[in-house]
Every structure is written in C-alpha cells, then in structure tokens.
Coordinates of C-alpha atoms in Angstrom, one line a residue:
A203 CA -32.3 5.1 50.3
E204 CA -32.8 6.6 46.6
K205 CA -30.9 4.0 45.0
T206 CA -32.9 1.1 46.4
A207 CA -35.7 3.2 45.4
C208 CA -34.5 3.1 42.0
L209 CA -33.4 -0.8 42.3
K210 CA -37.4 -1.9 43.3
A211 CA -38.7 0.1 40.2
E212 CA -36.9 -1.2 37.8
T213 CA -37.2 -4.7 39.6
K214 CA -41.0 -4.0 39.5
E215 CA -41.2 -2.8 35.7
R216 CA -38.8 -6.2 34.8
T217 CA -41.5 -8.2 36.4
L218 CA -44.2 -6.9 34.8
K219 CA -42.9 -7.1 31.3
M220 CA -41.9 -10.9 32.0
F221 CA -45.2 -11.2 33.1
L222 CA -47.3 -9.7 30.2
L223 CA -44.6 -11.9 27.9
S224 CA -45.7 -14.7 29.5
Q225 CA -49.3 -15.0 28.8
K226 CA -48.8 -13.8 25.2
H227 CA -49.7 -16.8 24.2
I228 CA -53.1 -15.9 25.2
V229 CA -53.8 -12.2 25.8
Y230 CA -51.2 -9.8 24.1
T231 CA -51.4 -6.2 22.7
D232 CA -50.0 -4.3 19.4
L233 CA -47.8 -2.5 21.7
L234 CA -46.1 -3.0 25.0
D235 CA -46.0 -0.5 26.8
V236 CA -50.2 0.9 26.9
Q237 CA -50.3 4.9 27.5
A238 CA -53.9 6.2 29.0
G239 CA -55.8 7.8 26.0
C240 CA -54.3 5.8 22.9
P241 CA -55.9 3.6 21.2
V242 CA -54.8 0.1 21.5
T243 CA -55.5 -3.4 19.9
V244 CA -56.0 -6.4 22.2
F245 CA -55.1 -10.1 20.7
Y246 CA -56.9 -12.8 22.4
N247 CA -56.2 -16.2 21.7
P248 CA -58.8 -18.6 22.6
T249 CA -58.1 -22.2 21.8
N250 CA -56.6 -23.1 25.4
T251 CA -59.4 -21.2 27.3
V252 CA -62.6 -21.7 28.4
L253 CA -64.1 -19.7 25.7
N254 CA -62.5 -22.1 23.0
G255 CA -65.4 -23.2 20.6
K256 CA -67.4 -19.8 21.2
S257 CA -69.0 -18.4 18.4
E258 CA -68.6 -14.6 19.9
I259 CA -66.3 -13.1 22.2
W260 CA -67.0 -9.8 23.9
F261 CA -64.1 -7.7 25.2
R262 CA -65.2 -5.6 28.6
C263 CA -62.6 -3.8 30.2
S264 CA -62.2 -0.5 32.6
F265 CA -59.2 1.3 34.2
N266 CA -58.3 2.1 38.0
R267 CA -59.3 -1.3 38.9
W268 CA -63.0 -1.0 38.1
T269 CA -63.6 2.3 40.2
H270 CA -63.9 5.0 37.7
R271 CA -66.7 7.5 38.7
L272 CA -67.9 7.3 34.5
G273 CA -68.2 3.4 34.9
S274 CA -66.3 0.5 32.5
L275 CA -66.3 1.1 29.1
P276 CA -69.2 -0.4 26.4
P277 CA -68.6 -4.1 25.6
Q278 CA -66.8 -4.6 22.4
K279 CA -67.3 -7.8 20.4
M280 CA -64.1 -9.6 19.1
I281 CA -63.3 -10.0 15.6
S282 CA -61.3 -12.5 13.6
F283 CA -58.5 -11.7 12.2
D284 CA -56.5 -14.2 9.2
S285 CA -56.4 -18.0 9.4
S286 CA -55.6 -18.3 12.9
S287 CA -57.7 -18.2 15.8
H288 CA -57.1 -15.3 17.6
V289 CA -60.0 -12.5 17.7
K290 CA -59.1 -9.1 18.4
A291 CA -60.4 -5.8 19.6
T292 CA -59.4 -1.9 19.3

C-alpha cells in the first residue's frame, strides 16, 4: 500500500510538471516550484489569447481555491518587458 501511494504521488507530481510545461508558451513563473510566502514573478503571453491587443492586462490571484478567509489578493497591473509581447507581474 505504501509503495502504491508513493507511485501515485510521483505520477501526480510528474503530471503537474508536464501540464505546467505545456502551458509555458502562454503563462509561466520564474520558478517551476512556487513556495508559499515567497514572491514569484508571473509571465504571460497574450498573443494567442482573448487578451491579444489589449492596452492593459491585470493579474488577479488568490490561494486555497479562492476560499481564504482574508479573500483574494489585490489585482496587479502587468507590465511589458523586453521587446516581446510578454507581460509580467510580481
């Protein structure tokens, strides 16, 4: 039973990493493994999304599946960086 639980946890972790890497052309972070309480920079490429061509892009986030007692975090305006279409927020 312990071996099965270990294999299941490893499979779940690999699947999550594969999903995150498959989405990297749209949204990604500077760290693959984000830790609670640590700042993280989120990068977003609006080119092939509904936000393509918008003058402003805002990042809204929360934790605990939006059910935390203190509510969600305040929205942050994403800023352009480099000469690409990508934007970022920290």
